[in-house]
Tab-separated table of C-alpha atoms and ligand atoms in Angstrom:
chain	number	residue	atom	x	y	z
A	72	MET	CA	107.401	91.396	88.735
A	73	SER	CA	110.437	91.482	91.649
A	74	LYS	CA	113.718	90.836	90.474
A	75	PRO	CA	114.893	87.623	91.181
A	76	PRO	CA	117.531	87.180	94.201
A	77	LEU	CA	121.003	87.274	93.365
A	78	LEU	CA	123.572	84.091	94.210
A	79	VAL	CA	126.597	85.113	96.184
A	80	THR	CA	128.848	82.395	96.850
A	81	GLY	CA	131.484	82.994	99.718
A	82	GLY	CA	129.055	85.683	101.239
A	83	ALA	CA	130.023	84.728	104.827
A	84	GLY	CA	133.670	85.627	104.028
A	85	TYR	CA	135.352	88.802	104.759
A	86	ILE	CA	134.914	90.520	101.510
A	87	GLY	CA	131.607	88.477	100.357
A	88	SER	CA	129.667	89.573	103.670
A	89	HIS	CA	130.453	93.253	103.328
A	90	VAL	CA	129.247	93.212	99.558
A	91	VAL	CA	125.994	91.076	100.814
A	92	LEU	CA	125.339	93.512	103.515
A	93	GLN	CA	125.675	96.329	100.999
A	94	LEU	CA	123.359	94.839	98.455
A	95	VAL	CA	120.737	93.803	101.338
A	96	GLU	CA	120.817	97.978	102.283
A	97	ALA	CA	120.295	98.301	98.497
A	98	GLY	CA	117.145	96.245	98.616
A	99	GLU	CA	118.517	93.007	96.660
A	100	ARG	CA	117.271	89.990	97.962
A	101	VAL	CA	120.444	87.664	98.163
A	102	ILE	CA	121.180	83.893	98.402
A	103	VAL	CA	124.728	83.054	100.153
A	104	LEU	CA	126.123	79.687	99.279
A	105	ASP	CA	129.379	78.988	101.492
A	106	ASN	CA	130.595	76.002	103.067
A	107	LEU	CA	131.783	77.906	105.930
A	108	SER	CA	135.477	76.932	106.029
A	109	THR	CA	136.724	80.101	106.207
A	110	GLY	CA	133.555	82.273	106.657
A	111	PHE	CA	130.855	82.584	109.487
A	112	ALA	CA	127.299	82.052	109.437
A	113	GLU	CA	126.891	84.999	111.762
A	114	ALA	CA	128.314	87.586	109.228
A	115	VAL	CA	125.764	86.986	106.589
A	116	LEU	CA	123.167	89.951	107.361
A	117	GLY	CA	119.760	90.017	106.080
A	118	ALA	CA	120.152	87.066	103.413
A	119	GLU	CA	119.401	83.355	103.003
A	120	LEU	CA	122.294	81.123	104.124
A	121	VAL	CA	123.045	77.905	102.109
A	122	ALA	CA	125.766	75.763	103.595
A	123	GLY	CA	127.345	73.890	100.910
A	124	GLU	CA	129.934	73.670	98.022
A	125	VAL	CA	130.364	76.027	94.866
A	126	GLY	CA	131.353	72.790	93.278
A	127	ASP	CA	128.369	70.937	94.172
A	128	ARG	CA	126.758	70.847	91.102
A	129	ALA	CA	123.072	69.284	91.682
A	130	LEU	CA	123.100	72.085	94.469
A	131	VAL	CA	123.929	74.907	92.920
A	132	SER	CA	121.697	74.240	89.651
A	133	ARG	CA	118.683	73.324	92.172
A	134	LEU	CA	119.330	76.771	93.701
A	135	LEU	CA	119.340	78.624	90.213
A	136	ALA	CA	116.617	77.093	89.193
A	137	GLU	CA	114.272	77.374	91.996
A	138	HIS	CA	115.104	80.967	92.427
A	139	GLY	CA	115.077	81.979	88.831
A	140	ILE	CA	118.660	83.507	89.383
A	141	ASP	CA	120.420	85.601	86.513
A	142	THR	CA	123.245	86.975	88.315
A	143	VAL	CA	126.135	85.515	90.314
A	144	LEU	CA	128.558	87.212	92.282
A	145	HIS	CA	131.245	84.674	92.975
A	146	PHE	CA	133.639	85.203	95.841
A	147	ALA	CA	134.338	81.451	97.313
A	148	ALA	CA	137.987	80.789	97.085
A	149	ARG	CA	141.028	80.102	99.007
A	150	THR	CA	143.062	83.414	99.163
A	151	ILE	CA	146.538	83.020	101.055
A	152	VAL	CA	149.417	83.254	98.723
A	153	PRO	CA	151.615	81.170	101.116
A	154	GLU	CA	149.301	78.504	101.580
A	155	SER	CA	148.935	78.328	97.733
A	156	VAL	CA	152.723	77.607	97.207
A	157	ALA	CA	152.706	74.811	99.549
A	158	ASP	CA	149.355	73.049	98.281
A	159	PRO	CA	148.931	74.179	94.800
A	160	LEU	CA	146.575	71.769	93.891
A	161	ARG	CA	144.075	72.728	96.890
A	162	TYR	CA	143.701	76.173	95.015
A	163	TYR	CA	143.359	74.632	91.295
A	164	GLY	CA	140.784	72.421	92.957
A	165	ASN	CA	138.946	74.948	94.961
A	166	ASN	CA	139.582	78.102	92.880
A	167	THR	CA	139.812	77.057	89.381
A	168	CYS	CA	137.729	73.521	89.115
A	169	ALA	CA	134.849	74.855	91.455
A	170	THR	CA	134.785	78.052	89.005
A	171	ARG	CA	134.542	75.968	86.048
A	172	SER	CA	131.771	73.570	87.885
A	173	LEU	CA	129.765	76.916	88.797
A	174	LEU	CA	129.956	78.469	85.415
A	175	GLU	CA	128.618	75.673	83.970
A	176	CYS	CA	125.774	75.403	86.028
A	177	CYS	CA	125.286	79.184	85.242
A	178	GLN	CA	125.466	78.134	81.489
A	179	VAL	CA	122.882	75.436	81.640
A	180	ALA	CA	120.606	77.763	84.043
A	181	GLY	CA	120.888	80.501	81.562
A	182	VAL	CA	122.725	82.986	84.072
A	183	ARG	CA	123.124	86.546	82.298
A	184	HIS	CA	125.138	88.558	84.931
A	185	PHE	CA	128.483	87.378	86.673
A	186	VAL	CA	130.643	89.193	88.920
A	187	PHE	CA	133.965	87.817	89.422
A	188	SER	CA	136.679	88.061	92.631
A	189	SER	CA	139.758	88.306	91.041
A	190	THR	CA	143.077	89.445	92.172
A	191	ALA	CA	145.909	91.570	91.915
A	192	ALA	CA	148.207	88.291	92.114
A	193	VAL	CA	147.685	87.593	88.300
A	194	TYR	CA	150.276	90.247	87.486
A	195	GLY	CA	152.918	88.455	89.465
A	196	ILE	CA	155.893	90.825	89.314
A	197	PRO	CA	154.636	94.370	87.532
A	198	ASP	CA	157.393	96.916	86.243
A	199	GLY	CA	155.395	99.366	87.789
A	200	PRO	CA	151.950	100.063	88.618
A	201	ALA	CA	149.775	97.232	87.025
A	202	GLY	CA	146.864	98.353	84.827
A	203	GLU	CA	144.540	95.973	82.937
A	204	ASP	CA	146.397	95.650	79.925
A	205	SER	CA	149.766	94.849	82.028
A	206	PRO	CA	151.208	91.345	81.226
A	207	THR	CA	149.565	88.548	83.761
A	208	ALA	CA	152.481	86.454	85.038
A	209	PRO	CA	151.516	85.081	88.032
A	210	ILE	CA	154.391	84.331	90.478
A	211	ASN	CA	152.435	81.804	92.849
A	212	PRO	CA	149.457	79.470	92.263
A	213	TYR	CA	146.527	81.456	93.731
A	214	GLY	CA	147.383	84.074	91.279
A	215	ALA	CA	147.541	81.356	88.447
A	216	SER	CA	144.038	79.546	89.692
A	217	LYS	CA	142.400	83.025	89.526
A	218	LEU	CA	143.996	83.904	86.166
A	219	MET	CA	142.754	80.690	84.658
A	220	SER	CA	139.181	81.273	85.998
A	221	GLU	CA	139.192	84.797	84.395
A	222	TRP	CA	140.012	82.934	81.048
A	223	MET	CA	137.334	80.600	81.460
A	224	LEU	CA	134.872	83.430	81.862
A	225	ARG	CA	136.397	85.496	78.941
A	226	ASP	CA	135.875	82.139	76.931
A	227	LEU	CA	132.455	81.496	78.192
A	228	SER	CA	131.313	85.229	77.816
A	229	ALA	CA	132.446	85.411	74.171
A	230	ALA	CA	130.720	82.099	73.379
A	231	SER	CA	127.408	82.947	75.055
A	232	GLU	CA	124.680	85.214	76.561
A	233	LEU	CA	126.639	85.884	79.845
A	234	ARG	CA	128.187	88.997	80.618
A	235	HIS	CA	130.857	89.532	83.345
A	236	VAL	CA	132.760	92.054	85.486
A	237	ALA	CA	135.945	90.682	86.803
A	238	LEU	CA	137.648	92.672	89.470
A	239	ARG	CA	141.081	92.262	90.511
A	240	TYR	CA	141.442	93.485	93.917
A	241	PHE	CA	144.858	94.666	95.458
A	242	ASN	CA	144.934	94.555	99.384
A	243	VAL	CA	141.701	94.636	100.940
A	244	ALA	CA	141.401	96.067	104.079
A	245	GLY	CA	139.242	97.578	107.129
A	246	CYS	CA	135.973	96.757	108.236
A	247	ASP	CA	132.526	97.782	108.091
A	248	ARG	CA	132.548	101.291	109.778
A	249	GLN	CA	129.516	100.738	112.202
A	250	GLY	CA	130.910	97.655	113.368
A	251	ARG	CA	128.406	95.035	112.304
A	252	ILE	CA	130.632	92.649	110.261
A	253	GLY	CA	134.500	92.425	109.902
A	254	GLN	CA	137.408	90.041	109.274
A	255	SER	CA	136.842	87.399	111.686
A	256	THR	CA	139.035	84.670	110.080
A	257	ALA	CA	140.853	82.329	112.370
A	258	LYS	CA	144.906	81.968	111.577
A	259	ALA	CA	144.595	85.499	109.734
A	260	THR	CA	147.811	86.190	107.392
A	261	LEU	CA	146.652	89.592	106.369
A	262	LEU	CA	148.879	92.452	107.433
A	263	VAL	CA	146.192	94.766	108.612
A	264	LYS	CA	144.421	92.273	110.477
A	265	VAL	CA	147.470	90.333	112.093
A	266	ALA	CA	148.513	93.997	112.752
A	267	ALA	CA	145.619	94.727	114.442
A	268	GLU	CA	145.558	91.296	116.551
A	269	ALA	CA	149.025	92.306	117.389
A	270	ALA	CA	147.615	95.762	118.669
A	271	VAL	CA	144.914	93.695	121.043
A	272	GLY	CA	147.468	91.227	122.366
A	273	VAL	CA	146.023	88.223	120.699
A	274	ARG	CA	149.055	87.848	118.794
A	275	PRO	CA	152.622	88.196	120.848
A	276	GLN	CA	154.429	89.324	117.815
A	277	LEU	CA	154.199	91.146	114.546
A	278	ALA	CA	156.717	90.031	111.653
A	279	ILE	CA	157.895	92.050	108.980
A	280	TYR	CA	158.378	89.571	106.264
A	281	GLY	CA	161.605	90.912	104.207
A	282	THR	CA	163.526	94.142	104.848
A	283	ASP	CA	165.551	94.055	101.463
A	284	TYR	CA	163.170	94.545	99.074
A	285	PRO	CA	164.073	97.394	96.470
A	286	THR	CA	161.545	99.738	98.083
A	287	ALA	CA	161.668	102.796	99.881
A	288	ASP	CA	162.473	101.504	103.256
A	289	GLY	CA	163.076	97.771	102.133
A	290	THR	CA	159.392	96.455	103.142
A	291	GLY	CA	156.913	95.271	100.675
A	292	VAL	CA	154.640	97.875	99.274
A	293	ARG	CA	150.761	97.038	98.413
A	294	ASP	CA	147.890	99.143	97.508
A	295	TYR	CA	145.465	98.792	100.323
A	296	ILE	CA	141.648	99.234	99.648
A	297	HIS	CA	139.188	99.514	102.241
A	298	VAL	CA	136.668	96.874	102.284
A	299	GLU	CA	133.608	99.180	101.913
A	300	ASP	CA	134.873	101.192	98.901
A	301	LEU	CA	135.702	97.522	97.165
A	302	ALA	CA	132.031	96.176	98.213
A	303	ALA	CA	130.360	99.614	96.601
A	304	ALA	CA	132.286	98.590	93.219
A	305	HIS	CA	130.251	95.431	93.191
A	306	LEU	CA	126.991	96.988	93.092
A	307	ASP	CA	128.519	99.262	90.481
A	308	ALA	CA	129.343	96.434	88.477
A	309	LEU	CA	125.894	94.755	89.137
A	310	ARG	CA	124.340	98.289	87.801
A	311	TYR	CA	126.654	98.138	84.696
A	312	LEU	CA	125.729	94.628	83.847
A	313	ARG	CA	121.983	94.927	84.437
A	314	GLY	CA	122.279	98.083	82.175
A	315	GLY	CA	123.852	95.996	79.139
A	316	GLY	CA	127.471	96.836	79.760
A	317	ALA	CA	129.892	94.704	77.872
A	318	SER	CA	132.234	92.269	79.660
A	319	VAL	CA	135.126	93.893	81.347
A	320	THR	CA	137.994	93.101	83.789
A	321	LEU	CA	138.813	96.011	86.147
A	322	ASN	CA	141.419	96.752	88.926
A	323	ALA	CA	140.169	97.555	92.472
A	324	GLY	CA	142.643	99.487	94.193
A	325	TYR	CA	143.417	103.163	95.067
A	326	GLY	CA	146.382	103.637	92.714
A	327	HIS	CA	149.073	104.253	95.292
A	328	GLY	CA	150.895	101.850	97.985
A	329	TYR	CA	152.220	101.634	101.321
A	330	SER	CA	154.912	99.928	102.810
A	331	VAL	CA	154.698	97.136	105.457
A	332	ARG	CA	156.413	99.735	108.204
A	333	GLU	CA	153.915	102.499	106.853
A	334	VAL	CA	150.995	99.970	107.589
A	335	ILE	CA	152.445	99.173	111.328
A	336	ASP	CA	152.949	102.925	111.776
A	337	ALA	CA	149.083	103.516	111.170
A	338	MET	CA	148.168	100.785	113.117
A	339	GLN	CA	150.270	102.059	116.115
A	340	ARG	CA	148.764	105.385	115.750
A	341	ALA	CA	145.343	103.927	115.875
A	342	ALA	CA	146.263	102.065	118.988
A	343	GLY	CA	148.026	105.000	120.687
A	344	ALA	CA	151.274	102.259	121.255
A	345	PRO	CA	154.137	100.654	120.139
A	346	LEU	CA	153.248	96.734	118.108
A	347	PRO	CA	155.758	94.106	119.010
A	348	VAL	CA	157.355	94.018	115.640
A	349	VAL	CA	160.132	91.537	114.863
A	350	GLU	CA	161.942	91.598	111.401
A	351	GLN	CA	161.852	88.109	109.441
A	352	PRO	CA	163.147	86.676	106.193
A	353	ARG	CA	160.695	87.416	103.050
A	354	ARG	CA	157.840	85.147	102.788
A	355	ALA	CA	157.548	82.674	99.745
A	356	GLY	CA	155.584	84.032	96.791
A	357	ASP	CA	155.382	87.692	97.624
A	358	PRO	CA	156.103	90.378	94.799
A	359	PRO	CA	157.923	93.775	96.061
A	360	VAL	CA	155.533	96.164	95.142
A	361	LEU	CA	151.899	95.860	93.900
A	362	ILE	CA	149.907	98.834	93.214
A	363	ALA	CA	147.032	99.281	90.796
A	364	ARG	CA	146.587	101.741	87.953
A	365	CYS	CA	142.911	101.983	88.419
A	366	GLU	CA	141.077	105.006	85.776
A	367	ARG	CA	139.555	102.265	84.111
A	368	ILE	CA	136.944	101.409	86.666
A	369	GLY	CA	135.981	104.824	87.587
A	370	ARG	CA	135.477	105.516	83.763
A	371	VAL	CA	133.569	102.313	83.527
A	372	LEU	CA	131.568	101.518	86.068
A	373	GLY	CA	131.558	105.353	87.556
A	374	TRP	CA	133.314	104.247	91.036
A	375	GLN	CA	134.429	106.562	92.928
A	376	PRO	CA	136.660	105.713	96.097
A	377	GLN	CA	135.359	107.342	99.412
A	378	LEU	CA	137.629	105.753	102.020
A	379	ASP	CA	141.271	106.006	100.651
A	380	ASP	CA	142.780	106.879	104.054
A	381	LEU	CA	144.967	104.107	105.939
A	382	ASP	CA	144.739	105.375	109.266
A	383	LEU	CA	140.658	104.812	108.765
A	384	ILE	CA	141.529	101.492	107.467
A	385	CYS	CA	143.758	100.432	110.381
A	386	ALA	CA	140.920	102.367	113.000
A	387	SER	CA	138.277	100.103	111.480
A	388	SER	CA	140.173	96.941	111.649
A	389	LEU	CA	141.402	97.668	115.235
A	390	ALA	CA	137.786	98.348	116.579
A	391	TRP	CA	136.681	95.051	114.975
A	392	GLU	CA	139.410	93.164	116.723
A	393	ARG	CA	138.864	94.634	120.029
A	394	ARG	CA	135.052	93.817	119.447
A	395	LEU	CA	136.338	90.184	118.834
A	396	ALA	CA	138.768	90.317	121.807
A	397	ALA	CA	135.761	91.663	124.026
A	398	GLN	CA	133.538	88.943	122.908
A	399	ARG	CA	136.142	86.124	123.802
A	400	GLY	CA	136.342	87.771	127.340
B	653	UD1	C1	146.759	89.797	99.517
B	653	UD1	C2	145.295	88.780	99.610
B	653	UD1	C3	145.486	88.338	97.998
B	653	UD1	C4	145.953	89.176	97.073
B	653	UD1	C5	146.895	89.971	97.334
B	653	UD1	C6	146.858	91.397	96.369
B	653	UD1	C7	144.541	87.679	100.790
B	653	UD1	C8	144.866	86.381	102.325
B	653	UD1	N1	145.646	87.919	100.486
B	653	UD1	O1	147.721	89.201	99.640
B	653	UD1	O2	144.385	87.144	98.056
B	653	UD1	O3	146.047	88.657	95.746
B	653	UD1	O4	146.493	90.680	98.462
B	653	UD1	O5	147.846	92.067	96.270
B	653	UD1	O6	143.585	87.917	101.021
B	653	UD1	N2	153.303	91.253	105.896
B	653	UD1	C9	154.278	91.003	106.635
B	653	UD1	N3	153.947	90.723	107.844
B	653	UD1	C10	152.746	89.794	108.358
B	653	UD1	C11	151.665	89.776	106.796
B	653	UD1	C12	152.283	90.338	105.612
B	653	UD1	O7	155.586	91.664	106.613
B	653	UD1	O8	152.689	89.211	109.180
B	653	UD1	C13	153.866	91.488	104.409
B	653	UD1	C14	153.569	90.905	103.202
B	653	UD1	O9	155.102	90.477	102.963
B	653	UD1	C15	153.340	91.951	101.947
B	653	UD1	C16	152.665	92.784	102.611
B	653	UD1	O10	152.571	92.543	104.033
B	653	UD1	O11	154.402	92.352	101.593
B	653	UD1	C17	150.742	92.225	102.623
B	653	UD1	O12	150.660	90.867	102.607
B	653	UD1	P1	149.316	90.276	103.006
B	653	UD1	O13	148.546	91.182	103.954
B	653	UD1	O14	149.431	88.942	103.489
B	653	UD1	O15	148.751	90.410	101.368
B	653	UD1	P2	149.349	89.718	100.551
B	653	UD1	O16	150.322	88.744	100.639
B	653	UD1	O17	149.605	90.885	99.071
């Protein structure tokens, strides 16, 4: 008997669509549930797209039952830190309450495997590189909204047959190297994307938010992970859960960081031209440094990064941005 399809929420979004592509290439059948608020139907390649809300119980229950789904990968969320500071209830509603509703549907339908998109933002301002056992102390509603979802998953896994992998993403960047999909988000805020937009002239300038952080060059430091490496970690998580692996929370990063200025330098190398940079004050909710300790994911899932290369990350983002610019004409 063939395996049931996987349900992927948020599969039309930036990260979700890259995971869907790898799942489909690995021979999985995939149903994407996405409200298309920030995602794009054309980013869903090789999978069925259902337009709808994760918090729509009737819809989710019907999908789970109709297809006999036993595995859910949950990406759908709002993800912008400053937006979460300005509109916290939206984040608790979209991320925490919707996840609770989804989990309840999963429980009723007997879903056994759940892969959850969590975030490094659960660590707040860690003392040094953040390990999975480092204290969780989010400094913005986005991180808190995701941490609350982790807690629900932890407790549900303890109380039921459900097993889960929660992946705490660090800074996801780059695009499919074959150029089939990328990051198309309107009003993007992510540094690498914004830098690529500045490089193609879509954006008149690129702001550095804060030059007075206690870092080597005064700008914020993040652990940038190529979206294709991150996507591969989800396939490893799936294999792990199907193989009977216990519920676990894992960091997904490379274990080293780059400053905003270093990212800009890399984008300038990719573009072969200087970017229009301006210095601005710090942005609300931003920690100075966020770097993963990430031995555990290798040990538990067997995940090995293949694309740990900032120049490659920037080049793939720039290539996608050029493609978008060409489409716009
Ligand atoms: C990103 C993710 C967040 C995740 C976090 C983990 C999104 C939208 N954000 O947030 O979900 O929890 O990684 O670390 O997916 N910067 C500039 N100029 C810009 C944009 C950014 O200087 O125009 C700086 C920021 O101040 C920060 C760094 O670049 O120091 C990275 O910012 P950004 O790319 O927005 O990601 P995070 O806020 O870290």
